[in-house]
């Protein structure tokens, strides 16, 4: 595709730096469309699944099965006024949702969507993902502080405490996979799973990853940062219109990207027999998303101190043990094979 | 390439100046995060992707968040309230000048040798890992022990007394 674009532009005498720039822009727009369409779909799926678990109907008026509900909601949010409450920290308040959305978008640049379908083939792909997903924390802090509202501040503080703590087991659970694949490049990690998915070799890491990623996404049972009954809506209490939509979109974009990461490092990514790679990819990713939704609408909210205890006294020691076990197993495996023969 | 270098350098200097000159502590901390990103951009220009990612992960994702967190918990936005000036202006200026002179001297005296073998496109992570765990293994392990001591110390200080 890059080649085709470059050749077309060469016909119009556009070459060099500007041609590269245009290629990047085209990819960016395509990526943006892909994310927004999928996020709208995921929001609709979430509302339908939630309704199913609660024995309601859910949105079913706009389009077949209400599938266009998210589109209508987006139009509504765009047309609403953006309100700046009194005494907000203007620049911080204004920039927070934008930074939140951008850091959610950046994650998609390294994720492989299918065989050869990856925007940037980065050697440190997994590290890039982890690094930029940690910048979301800052935008949430900015939103909580900039709103000049006690509920927002409390929500922001809770989010940050939670996200910083649960980032550790999330990272540690990936180490086993990195050790097995011997690479940080996400495509190499997928290709290393050709014969056996890493969920078979790292079942413990997979469970830790799922728990920690739910906490990272601020979804129930770890939805303390935006607990409606206690904090109104947490860090985005004061936001309205398109700014609120940015937070909402970023939340589901993060859900989607973490599901992709989960598929990529544990479930064999886009690999699978008979069908083209992107079909396998879609099926697996939506499977993981449904798993997240199942957990969210089944379990009640956990208490703050229990949440911290679960992380520091259970998940982190367990994931450290998993790393040690993986290291020993990798070194010992050849000898065991010889013994068996 | 050179345009991008100047862009990042300009951003870095602008963010750093903003950090120092801002009257609001939280704004200072947030601008500091911007300067970390600019440094990461410079690392990428030097083809040190691993270093750039670690810069963002450690400095932006952990250290900067903790700084902002701490500042926000004090709930004192303005520098005037939270960071009172003292009378040691001359001593402060002198130590700043001495530190700056030392930095300049060491920068001038370093030769910055270019790598003899081309590293372009090479997998730098493997090279970093190999140097860390063979050539600098002792220092690496010592650092690990030091961090462990720091963690245990933090836990003992933070422990609830019964």
Short mmCIF file of C-alpha atoms in Angstrom, two decimals:
data_model
loop_
_atom_site.label_atom_id
_atom_site.label_comp_id
_atom_site.label_asym_id
_atom_site.label_seq_id
_atom_site.Cartn_x
_atom_site.Cartn_y
_atom_site.Cartn_z
CA UNK A 1 0.00 0.00 0.00
CA UNK A 2 2.88 2.36 0.85
CA UNK A 3 4.43 1.58 -2.52
CA UNK A 4 1.18 2.26 -4.37
CA UNK A 5 0.70 5.60 -2.58
CA UNK A 6 4.29 6.67 -3.22
CA UNK A 7 4.03 5.77 -6.93
CA UNK A 8 0.74 7.62 -7.32
CA UNK A 9 2.22 10.70 -5.71
CA UNK A 10 5.37 10.45 -7.81
CA UNK A 11 3.06 10.85 -10.84
CA UNK A 12 2.01 14.21 -9.42
CA UNK A 13 5.66 15.11 -8.74
CA UNK A 14 5.40 14.72 -4.97
CA UNK A 15 8.45 12.95 -3.59
CA UNK A 16 10.79 12.89 -0.62
CA UNK A 17 9.83 14.16 2.80
CA UNK A 18 6.34 15.42 1.88
CA UNK A 19 5.39 12.16 0.18
CA UNK A 20 6.35 10.27 3.35
CA UNK A 21 4.37 12.77 5.39
CA UNK A 22 1.27 12.22 3.23
CA UNK A 23 1.63 8.44 3.53
CA UNK A 24 1.79 8.79 7.31
CA UNK A 25 -1.30 11.01 7.28
CA UNK A 26 -3.26 8.55 5.13
CA UNK A 27 -2.38 5.70 7.49
CA UNK A 28 -3.31 7.85 10.46
CA UNK A 29 -6.75 8.65 9.06
CA UNK A 30 -7.37 4.98 8.21
CA UNK A 31 -6.31 3.96 11.73
CA UNK A 32 -8.54 6.62 13.27
CA UNK A 33 -11.52 5.38 11.24
CA UNK A 34 -10.79 1.78 12.18
CA UNK A 35 -10.59 2.61 15.88
CA UNK A 36 -13.66 4.83 15.98
CA UNK A 37 -15.83 2.32 14.12
CA UNK A 38 -14.67 -0.53 16.34
CA UNK A 39 -15.03 1.49 19.52
CA UNK A 40 -18.61 2.40 18.59
CA UNK A 41 -19.29 -1.26 17.94
CA UNK A 42 -17.74 -2.25 21.27
CA UNK A 43 -19.84 0.35 23.11
CA UNK A 44 -22.99 -1.04 21.48
CA UNK A 45 -21.93 -4.63 22.30
CA UNK A 46 -21.27 -3.62 25.90
CA UNK A 47 -24.71 -2.06 26.29
CA UNK A 48 -26.43 -5.07 24.73
CA UNK A 49 -24.41 -7.57 26.80
CA UNK A 50 -25.03 -5.57 29.97
CA UNK A 51 -28.76 -5.55 29.22
CA UNK A 52 -28.65 -9.29 28.59
CA UNK A 53 -27.07 -9.94 31.99
CA UNK A 54 -29.58 -7.67 33.71
CA UNK A 55 -32.58 -9.11 31.81
CA UNK A 56 -33.33 -5.86 30.01
CA UNK A 57 -33.59 -5.11 26.31
CA UNK A 58 -30.84 -2.53 25.88
CA UNK A 59 -30.65 -0.09 22.96
CA UNK A 60 -32.78 -1.61 20.15
CA UNK A 61 -34.41 1.30 18.29
CA UNK A 62 -31.83 2.85 15.93
CA UNK A 63 -30.93 0.52 13.10
CA UNK A 64 -31.09 -3.30 13.20
CA UNK A 65 -30.76 -4.44 16.85
CA UNK A 66 -29.95 -0.82 17.76
CA UNK A 67 -26.50 -1.10 16.18
CA UNK A 68 -26.49 2.58 15.18
CA UNK A 69 -27.19 3.77 18.73
CA UNK A 70 -23.53 4.73 19.34
CA UNK A 71 -23.45 6.80 16.13
CA UNK A 72 -26.50 8.75 17.26
CA UNK A 73 -24.97 9.23 20.72
CA UNK A 74 -21.73 10.51 19.18
CA UNK A 75 -23.63 13.05 17.07
CA UNK A 76 -25.50 14.16 20.17
CA UNK A 77 -22.26 14.62 22.13
CA UNK A 78 -20.61 16.58 19.31
CA UNK A 79 -23.54 19.00 19.14
CA UNK A 80 -23.51 19.67 22.90
CA UNK A 81 -21.94 22.73 24.48
CA UNK A 82 -18.55 22.36 26.14
CA UNK A 83 -18.89 23.82 29.62
CA UNK A 84 -15.98 25.31 31.55
CA UNK A 85 -16.92 25.43 35.24
CA UNK A 86 -15.78 28.32 37.43
CA UNK A 87 -12.15 28.35 38.60
CA UNK A 88 -10.98 25.44 36.47
CA UNK A 89 -7.34 25.32 35.50
CA UNK A 90 -8.08 26.19 31.88
CA UNK A 91 -5.17 24.68 29.97
CA UNK A 92 -4.92 21.57 32.11
CA UNK A 93 -8.69 21.07 31.91
CA UNK A 94 -8.67 21.57 28.14
CA UNK A 95 -5.68 19.32 27.37
CA UNK A 96 -6.55 16.36 29.62
CA UNK A 97 -9.15 14.66 27.36
CA UNK A 98 -7.03 15.26 24.24
CA UNK A 99 -3.93 13.70 25.80
CA UNK A 100 -6.05 10.81 27.08
CA UNK A 101 -7.38 10.11 23.57
CA UNK A 102 -4.01 10.53 21.84
CA UNK A 103 -2.24 8.15 24.20
CA UNK A 104 -5.02 5.62 23.56
CA UNK A 105 -4.60 6.05 19.78
CA UNK A 106 -0.80 5.73 19.79
CA UNK A 107 -1.02 2.20 21.17
CA UNK A 108 -2.49 0.92 17.91
CA UNK A 109 0.60 1.80 15.87
CA UNK A 110 2.51 -1.29 17.01
CA UNK A 111 -0.30 -3.84 17.24
CA UNK A 112 -0.44 -6.50 14.49
CA UNK A 113 -3.97 -6.78 13.07
CA UNK A 114 -3.19 -9.63 10.71
CA UNK A 115 -0.36 -11.21 8.75
CA UNK A 116 1.83 -8.24 7.81
CA UNK A 117 -0.91 -5.84 8.90
CA UNK A 118 1.04 -3.67 11.32
CA UNK A 119 1.68 0.05 10.99
CA UNK A 120 5.15 0.28 12.51
CA UNK A 121 7.37 -2.78 12.82
CA UNK A 122 9.10 -1.75 16.01
CA UNK A 123 11.75 -3.87 17.71
CA UNK A 124 10.53 -2.67 21.08
CA UNK A 125 6.82 -2.95 20.22
CA UNK A 126 5.65 -4.42 23.51
CA UNK A 127 7.67 -1.87 25.48
CA UNK A 128 6.17 0.93 23.35
CA UNK A 129 2.69 -0.30 24.20
CA UNK A 130 3.40 -0.47 27.93
CA UNK A 131 5.19 2.90 27.98
CA UNK A 132 2.45 4.82 26.19
CA UNK A 133 -0.38 3.14 28.07
CA UNK A 134 1.22 4.47 31.25
CA UNK A 135 0.85 8.05 29.97
CA UNK A 136 -2.94 7.74 30.29
CA UNK A 137 -2.40 8.12 34.04
CA UNK A 138 -1.16 11.66 33.57
CA UNK A 139 -4.17 12.78 31.59
CA UNK A 140 -6.44 11.40 34.31
CA UNK A 141 -4.46 13.26 36.97
CA UNK A 142 -4.75 16.43 34.87
CA UNK A 143 -8.51 15.98 34.52
CA UNK A 144 -8.96 15.30 38.22
CA UNK A 145 -6.89 18.26 39.33
CA UNK A 146 -7.91 20.70 36.63
CA UNK A 147 -11.64 20.30 37.25
CA UNK A 148 -11.39 21.97 40.68
CA UNK A 149 -13.97 19.56 42.06
CA UNK A 150 -13.53 17.28 45.07
CA UNK A 151 -15.15 14.29 43.39
CA UNK A 152 -12.96 14.68 40.34
CA UNK A 153 -9.83 14.98 42.47
CA UNK A 154 -10.74 11.93 44.57
CA UNK A 155 -11.56 9.94 41.44
CA UNK A 156 -8.29 11.00 39.82
CA UNK A 157 -6.28 10.05 42.90
CA UNK A 158 -7.95 6.65 43.14
CA UNK A 159 -7.36 5.99 39.45
CA UNK A 160 -3.70 6.83 39.66
CA UNK A 161 -3.11 4.77 42.81
CA UNK A 162 -4.85 1.85 41.15
CA UNK A 163 -3.19 2.16 37.76
CA UNK A 164 0.32 2.55 39.13
CA UNK A 165 -0.06 -0.49 41.38
CA UNK A 166 -1.64 -2.75 38.79
CA UNK A 167 0.85 -1.79 36.10
CA UNK A 168 3.44 -3.87 37.97
CA UNK A 169 1.74 -7.29 37.75
CA UNK A 170 0.61 -6.43 34.20
CA UNK A 171 4.25 -5.90 33.18
CA UNK A 172 5.55 -8.86 35.17
CA UNK A 173 2.96 -11.19 33.62
CA UNK A 174 4.31 -10.30 30.16
CA UNK A 175 7.89 -11.20 31.13
CA UNK A 176 7.27 -14.94 30.84
CA UNK A 177 5.99 -14.50 27.30
CA UNK A 178 8.93 -12.26 26.38
CA UNK A 179 11.36 -14.85 27.74
CA UNK A 180 9.69 -17.65 25.75
CA UNK A 181 9.51 -15.65 22.52
CA UNK A 182 12.93 -14.04 22.96
CA UNK A 183 11.72 -10.79 21.44
CA UNK A 184 9.85 -7.58 22.21
CA UNK A 185 8.58 -7.33 18.64
CA UNK A 186 4.87 -8.20 18.69
CA UNK A 187 5.00 -9.94 15.30
CA UNK A 188 7.87 -12.15 16.45
CA UNK A 189 5.85 -12.99 19.55
CA UNK A 190 2.91 -14.04 17.38
CA UNK A 191 5.11 -16.11 15.08
CA UNK A 192 6.66 -17.86 18.08
CA UNK A 193 3.19 -19.24 18.89
CA UNK A 194 2.82 -21.12 15.62
CA UNK A 195 2.77 -24.55 17.26
CA UNK A 196 1.54 -23.73 20.74
CA UNK A 197 -0.25 -20.67 22.10
CA UNK A 198 1.46 -19.06 25.06
CA UNK A 199 -1.68 -19.46 27.16
CA UNK A 200 -0.80 -23.17 27.36
CA UNK A 201 2.69 -22.45 28.61
CA UNK A 202 1.79 -19.44 30.76
CA UNK A 203 -1.71 -20.05 32.17
CA UNK A 204 -0.86 -18.29 35.44
CA UNK A 205 0.48 -15.24 33.60
CA UNK A 206 -2.69 -15.14 31.50
CA UNK A 207 -4.93 -15.02 34.59
CA UNK A 208 -2.74 -12.34 36.21
CA UNK A 209 -2.80 -10.38 32.95
CA UNK A 210 -6.62 -10.49 32.78
CA UNK A 211 -7.04 -9.36 36.41
CA UNK A 212 -4.44 -6.60 36.16
CA UNK A 213 -5.77 -5.34 32.83
CA UNK A 214 -9.30 -5.08 34.24
CA UNK A 215 -7.87 -2.86 36.96
CA UNK A 216 -5.95 -0.85 34.37
CA UNK A 217 -9.17 -0.30 32.44
CA UNK A 218 -11.05 0.79 35.58
CA UNK A 219 -13.82 -1.73 34.93
CA UNK A 220 -15.83 -3.55 37.57
CA UNK A 221 -14.88 -5.19 39.94
CA UNK A 222 -12.11 -2.57 39.96
CA UNK A 223 -14.22 0.47 39.05
CA UNK A 224 -13.49 2.39 42.25
CA UNK A 225 -12.17 5.45 40.38
CA UNK A 226 -15.59 6.19 38.91
CA UNK A 227 -17.81 4.52 41.47
CA UNK A 228 -21.12 6.24 40.71
CA UNK A 229 -22.55 5.80 44.18
CA UNK A 230 -19.56 7.43 45.89
CA UNK A 231 -17.92 9.81 43.44
CA UNK A 232 -20.62 10.83 40.91
CA UNK A 233 -18.42 9.84 37.96
CA UNK A 234 -14.85 10.24 39.16
CA UNK A 235 -12.33 12.26 37.19
CA UNK A 236 -14.67 13.19 34.32
CA UNK A 237 -17.50 14.54 36.50
CA UNK A 238 -17.20 18.09 35.17
CA UNK A 239 -16.66 17.25 31.51
CA UNK A 240 -19.36 17.67 28.92
CA UNK A 241 -19.90 17.44 25.18
CA UNK A 242 -17.00 16.38 23.00
CA UNK A 243 -14.51 16.46 25.88
CA UNK A 244 -16.53 13.84 27.72
CA UNK A 245 -16.78 11.89 24.47
CA UNK A 246 -12.98 11.84 24.24
CA UNK A 247 -12.72 10.22 27.67
CA UNK A 248 -15.46 7.77 26.78
CA UNK A 249 -13.84 6.90 23.45
CA UNK A 250 -10.42 6.55 25.08
CA UNK A 251 -11.83 4.19 27.70
CA UNK A 252 -13.20 1.83 25.05
CA UNK A 253 -10.19 2.31 22.77
CA UNK A 254 -8.05 1.11 25.69
CA UNK A 255 -10.35 -1.86 26.22
CA UNK A 256 -10.02 -2.74 22.54
CA UNK A 257 -6.24 -2.33 22.45
CA UNK A 258 -5.67 -4.34 25.63
CA UNK A 259 -7.84 -7.11 24.19
CA UNK A 260 -5.68 -7.04 21.06
CA UNK A 261 -2.54 -7.22 23.20
CA UNK A 262 -4.00 -10.14 25.16
CA UNK A 263 -4.78 -11.97 21.92
CA UNK A 264 -1.35 -11.19 20.54
CA UNK A 265 0.76 -12.36 23.44
CA UNK A 266 -1.35 -15.22 24.82
CA UNK A 267 -3.83 -16.44 22.19
CA UNK A 268 -1.64 -16.75 19.13
CA UNK A 269 -2.61 -13.38 17.64
CA UNK A 270 -3.79 -13.65 14.06
CA UNK A 271 -2.63 -17.26 13.63
CA UNK A 272 -5.18 -19.96 12.84
CA UNK A 273 -5.99 -22.59 10.24
CA UNK A 274 -8.16 -22.33 7.05
CA UNK A 275 -9.47 -18.76 7.36
CA UNK A 276 -7.52 -15.56 6.55
CA UNK A 277 -5.54 -14.08 9.44
CA UNK A 278 -7.78 -11.06 9.99
CA UNK A 279 -10.86 -13.25 10.58
CA UNK A 280 -9.05 -15.20 13.30
CA UNK A 281 -7.82 -11.93 14.74
CA UNK A 282 -11.33 -10.43 14.90
CA UNK A 283 -12.86 -13.58 16.39
CA UNK A 284 -10.22 -13.85 19.12
CA UNK A 285 -10.25 -10.14 20.01
CA UNK A 286 -14.01 -10.02 20.33
CA UNK A 287 -13.85 -13.21 22.40
CA UNK A 288 -11.52 -11.50 24.87
CA UNK A 289 -13.75 -8.40 24.91
CA UNK A 290 -16.77 -10.56 25.73
CA UNK A 291 -14.76 -12.16 28.55
CA UNK A 292 -14.07 -8.68 29.99
CA UNK A 293 -17.77 -7.80 29.72
CA UNK A 294 -18.82 -11.07 31.32
CA UNK A 295 -16.57 -10.31 34.32
CA UNK A 296 -17.69 -6.69 34.53
CA UNK A 297 -21.42 -7.41 34.67
CA UNK A 298 -21.13 -10.42 36.98
CA UNK A 299 -18.90 -9.31 39.85
CA UNK A 300 -19.61 -6.58 42.44
CA UNK A 301 -17.13 -3.81 43.24
CA UNK A 302 -14.17 -4.67 45.45
CA UNK A 303 -13.26 -2.58 48.52
CA UNK A 304 -10.29 -0.20 48.28
CA UNK A 305 -8.03 -1.91 50.85
CA UNK A 306 -8.89 -5.38 49.52
CA UNK A 307 -7.98 -4.20 46.03
CA UNK A 308 -4.53 -3.06 47.17
CA UNK A 309 -4.05 -6.24 49.19
CA UNK A 310 -4.94 -8.42 46.19
CA UNK A 311 -2.33 -6.60 44.12
CA UNK A 312 0.63 -6.27 46.48
CA UNK A 313 0.26 -9.45 48.51
CA UNK A 314 -1.08 -11.84 45.89
CA UNK A 315 -0.61 -10.84 42.25
CA UNK A 316 2.92 -9.41 42.41
CA UNK A 317 4.52 -12.30 44.39
CA UNK A 318 2.70 -14.77 42.15
CA UNK A 319 3.93 -13.11 38.96
CA UNK A 320 7.50 -12.96 40.32
CA UNK A 321 7.30 -16.70 41.04
CA UNK A 322 6.01 -17.22 37.52
CA UNK A 323 9.06 -15.43 36.07
CA UNK A 324 11.48 -17.53 38.13
CA UNK A 325 9.62 -20.71 37.17
CA UNK A 326 9.68 -19.80 33.49
CA UNK A 327 13.40 -19.07 33.60
CA UNK A 328 14.20 -22.38 35.29
CA UNK A 329 11.91 -24.26 32.90
CA UNK A 330 13.50 -22.73 29.80
CA UNK A 331 16.98 -23.74 30.99
CA UNK A 332 15.93 -27.19 32.24
CA UNK A 333 13.72 -28.18 29.28
CA UNK A 334 16.52 -29.49 26.96
CA UNK A 335 17.93 -31.69 29.75
CA UNK A 336 14.50 -33.10 30.58
CA UNK A 337 13.96 -33.92 26.91
CA UNK A 338 17.28 -35.80 26.84
CA UNK A 339 16.38 -37.72 29.98
CA UNK A 340 13.04 -38.80 28.58
CA UNK A 341 14.72 -40.14 25.45
CA UNK B 1 16.28 14.75 10.02
CA UNK B 2 18.02 17.89 11.18
CA UNK B 3 14.68 19.75 11.25
CA UNK B 4 13.27 17.14 13.59
CA UNK B 5 16.35 17.37 15.79
CA UNK B 6 15.92 21.15 16.11
CA UNK B 7 12.20 20.70 16.72
CA UNK B 8 12.79 18.33 19.63
CA UNK B 9 15.63 20.45 21.01
CA UNK B 10 13.46 23.55 20.87
CA UNK B 11 10.60 21.71 22.59
CA UNK B 12 12.95 20.37 25.23
CA UNK B 13 14.34 23.82 26.03
CA UNK B 14 10.89 25.41 25.99
CA UNK B 15 9.46 22.79 28.35
CA UNK B 16 12.49 23.00 30.64
CA UNK B 17 12.24 26.81 30.81
CA UNK B 18 8.51 26.52 31.46
CA UNK B 19 9.19 24.07 34.29
CA UNK B 20 11.53 26.50 36.00
CA UNK B 21 9.63 29.71 35.33
CA UNK B 22 6.06 28.54 35.98
CA UNK B 23 4.45 30.03 39.09
CA UNK B 24 2.28 26.97 39.61
CA UNK B 25 3.85 23.79 40.97
CA UNK B 26 1.48 21.43 39.17
CA UNK B 27 2.08 23.24 35.87
CA UNK B 28 5.82 22.89 36.47
CA UNK B 29 5.47 19.16 37.01
CA UNK B 30 3.31 18.76 33.88
CA UNK B 31 5.74 20.78 31.76
CA UNK B 32 8.55 18.59 33.08
CA UNK B 33 6.67 15.60 31.60
CA UNK B 34 6.74 17.41 28.24
CA UNK B 35 10.51 17.74 28.47
CA UNK B 36 10.79 13.99 29.21
CA UNK B 37 8.90 13.31 25.98
CA UNK B 38 11.22 15.60 24.03
CA UNK B 39 14.25 13.74 25.42
CA UNK B 40 12.64 10.44 24.36
CA UNK B 41 12.24 11.92 20.86
CA UNK B 42 15.96 12.77 20.76
CA UNK B 43 16.79 9.21 21.82
CA UNK B 44 14.72 7.88 18.93
CA UNK B 45 16.62 10.14 16.54
CA UNK B 46 19.80 8.52 17.88
CA UNK B 47 18.21 5.11 17.11
CA UNK B 48 18.13 4.20 20.78
CA UNK B 49 14.51 3.04 20.77
CA UNK B 50 14.90 0.95 23.89
CA UNK B 51 16.27 3.88 25.85
CA UNK B 52 13.46 6.12 24.56
CA UNK B 53 10.77 3.67 25.64
CA UNK B 54 12.39 3.17 29.05
CA UNK B 55 12.59 6.95 29.39
CA UNK B 56 8.83 7.24 28.84
CA UNK B 57 7.96 4.19 30.94
CA UNK B 58 10.11 5.10 33.93
CA UNK B 59 10.19 8.89 33.91
CA UNK B 60 6.74 9.74 32.54
CA UNK B 61 4.85 6.67 33.70
CA UNK B 62 6.29 6.39 37.18
CA UNK B 63 8.47 9.23 38.45
CA UNK B 64 6.53 12.14 36.95
CA UNK B 65 3.21 10.66 38.07
CA UNK B 66 4.53 10.30 41.61
CA UNK B 67 5.80 13.90 41.58
CA UNK B 68 2.46 15.25 40.32
CA UNK B 69 0.65 12.99 42.78
CA UNK B 70 2.68 14.35 45.69
CA UNK B 71 2.23 17.95 44.64
CA UNK B 72 -1.51 17.54 44.21
CA UNK B 73 -1.90 15.90 47.62
CA UNK B 74 -0.46 19.02 49.25
CA UNK B 75 -3.22 20.96 47.47
CA UNK B 76 -1.02 24.04 47.23
CA UNK B 77 -0.81 25.07 43.62
CA UNK B 78 1.17 28.25 43.89
CA UNK B 79 4.92 28.18 44.40
CA UNK B 80 4.69 31.18 46.75
CA UNK B 81 2.68 29.27 49.35
CA UNK B 82 4.40 25.93 49.26
CA UNK B 83 8.01 26.78 48.47
CA UNK B 84 8.98 29.77 50.54
CA UNK B 85 12.14 31.61 49.45
CA UNK B 86 15.03 31.83 51.89
CA UNK B 87 17.85 34.35 52.34
CA UNK B 88 20.69 32.24 50.96
CA UNK B 89 20.54 33.75 47.50
CA UNK B 90 24.30 34.28 47.12
CA UNK B 91 25.25 30.81 48.31
CA UNK B 92 22.61 29.32 46.03
CA UNK B 93 23.86 31.25 43.01
CA UNK B 94 27.46 30.24 43.76
CA UNK B 95 26.66 26.52 44.04
CA UNK B 96 24.60 26.69 40.85
CA UNK B 97 27.49 28.32 38.95
CA UNK B 98 29.98 25.74 40.29
CA UNK B 99 27.72 22.84 39.32
CA UNK B 100 27.18 24.33 35.84
CA UNK B 101 30.93 24.81 35.36
CA UNK B 102 31.57 21.20 36.37
CA UNK B 103 28.95 19.99 33.90
CA UNK B 104 30.38 22.09 31.06
CA UNK B 105 33.90 20.91 31.86
CA UNK B 106 32.93 17.23 31.78
CA UNK B 107 30.96 17.70 28.56
CA UNK B 108 33.92 19.38 26.85
CA UNK B 109 36.38 16.76 28.10
CA UNK B 110 34.32 13.81 26.86
CA UNK B 111 35.27 12.73 23.36
CA UNK B 112 31.94 10.97 22.46
CA UNK B 113 33.47 8.20 20.31
CA UNK B 114 31.31 7.08 17.42
CA UNK B 115 30.64 3.32 17.36
CA UNK B 116 33.06 1.60 15.01
CA UNK B 117 30.62 -1.06 13.80
CA UNK B 118 27.36 0.05 12.16
CA UNK B 119 24.51 -0.54 14.61
CA UNK B 120 21.80 0.71 12.25
CA UNK B 121 18.90 -1.71 12.19
CA UNK B 122 20.58 -4.01 14.69
CA UNK B 123 18.58 -5.34 17.59
CA UNK B 124 19.93 -3.07 20.31
CA UNK B 125 18.02 -4.78 23.13
CA UNK B 126 20.06 -7.96 22.78
CA UNK B 127 23.30 -5.97 22.75
CA UNK B 128 22.25 -4.00 25.84
CA UNK B 129 21.29 -7.19 27.65
CA UNK B 130 24.56 -8.88 26.77
CA UNK B 131 26.70 -5.96 27.96
CA UNK B 132 24.66 -5.57 31.14
CA UNK B 133 24.88 -9.24 32.11
CA UNK B 134 28.51 -9.90 31.13
CA UNK B 135 30.69 -6.79 31.18
CA UNK B 136 28.76 -4.87 33.84
CA UNK B 137 27.24 -7.85 35.68
CA UNK B 138 28.60 -6.85 39.10
CA UNK B 139 27.35 -3.27 38.88
CA UNK B 140 23.99 -4.52 37.57
CA UNK B 141 23.53 -6.94 40.47
CA UNK B 142 24.70 -4.32 42.97
CA UNK B 143 22.04 -1.93 41.64
CA UNK B 144 19.42 -4.64 42.03
CA UNK B 145 20.41 -5.18 45.67
CA UNK B 146 20.40 -1.42 46.25
CA UNK B 147 16.85 -1.15 44.89
CA UNK B 148 15.75 -4.08 47.03
CA UNK B 149 17.17 -2.34 50.12
CA UNK B 150 15.28 0.83 49.14
CA UNK B 151 12.02 -1.11 48.74
CA UNK B 152 12.41 -2.86 52.11
CA UNK B 153 13.26 0.47 53.74
CA UNK B 154 10.16 2.08 52.25
CA UNK B 155 7.98 -0.77 53.51
CA UNK B 156 9.43 -0.51 57.04
CA UNK B 157 8.87 3.28 57.10
CA UNK B 158 5.37 2.95 55.70
CA UNK B 159 4.36 0.07 57.94
CA UNK B 160 1.49 0.70 60.34
CA UNK B 161 2.52 0.58 63.97
CA UNK B 162 0.27 -1.60 66.06
#
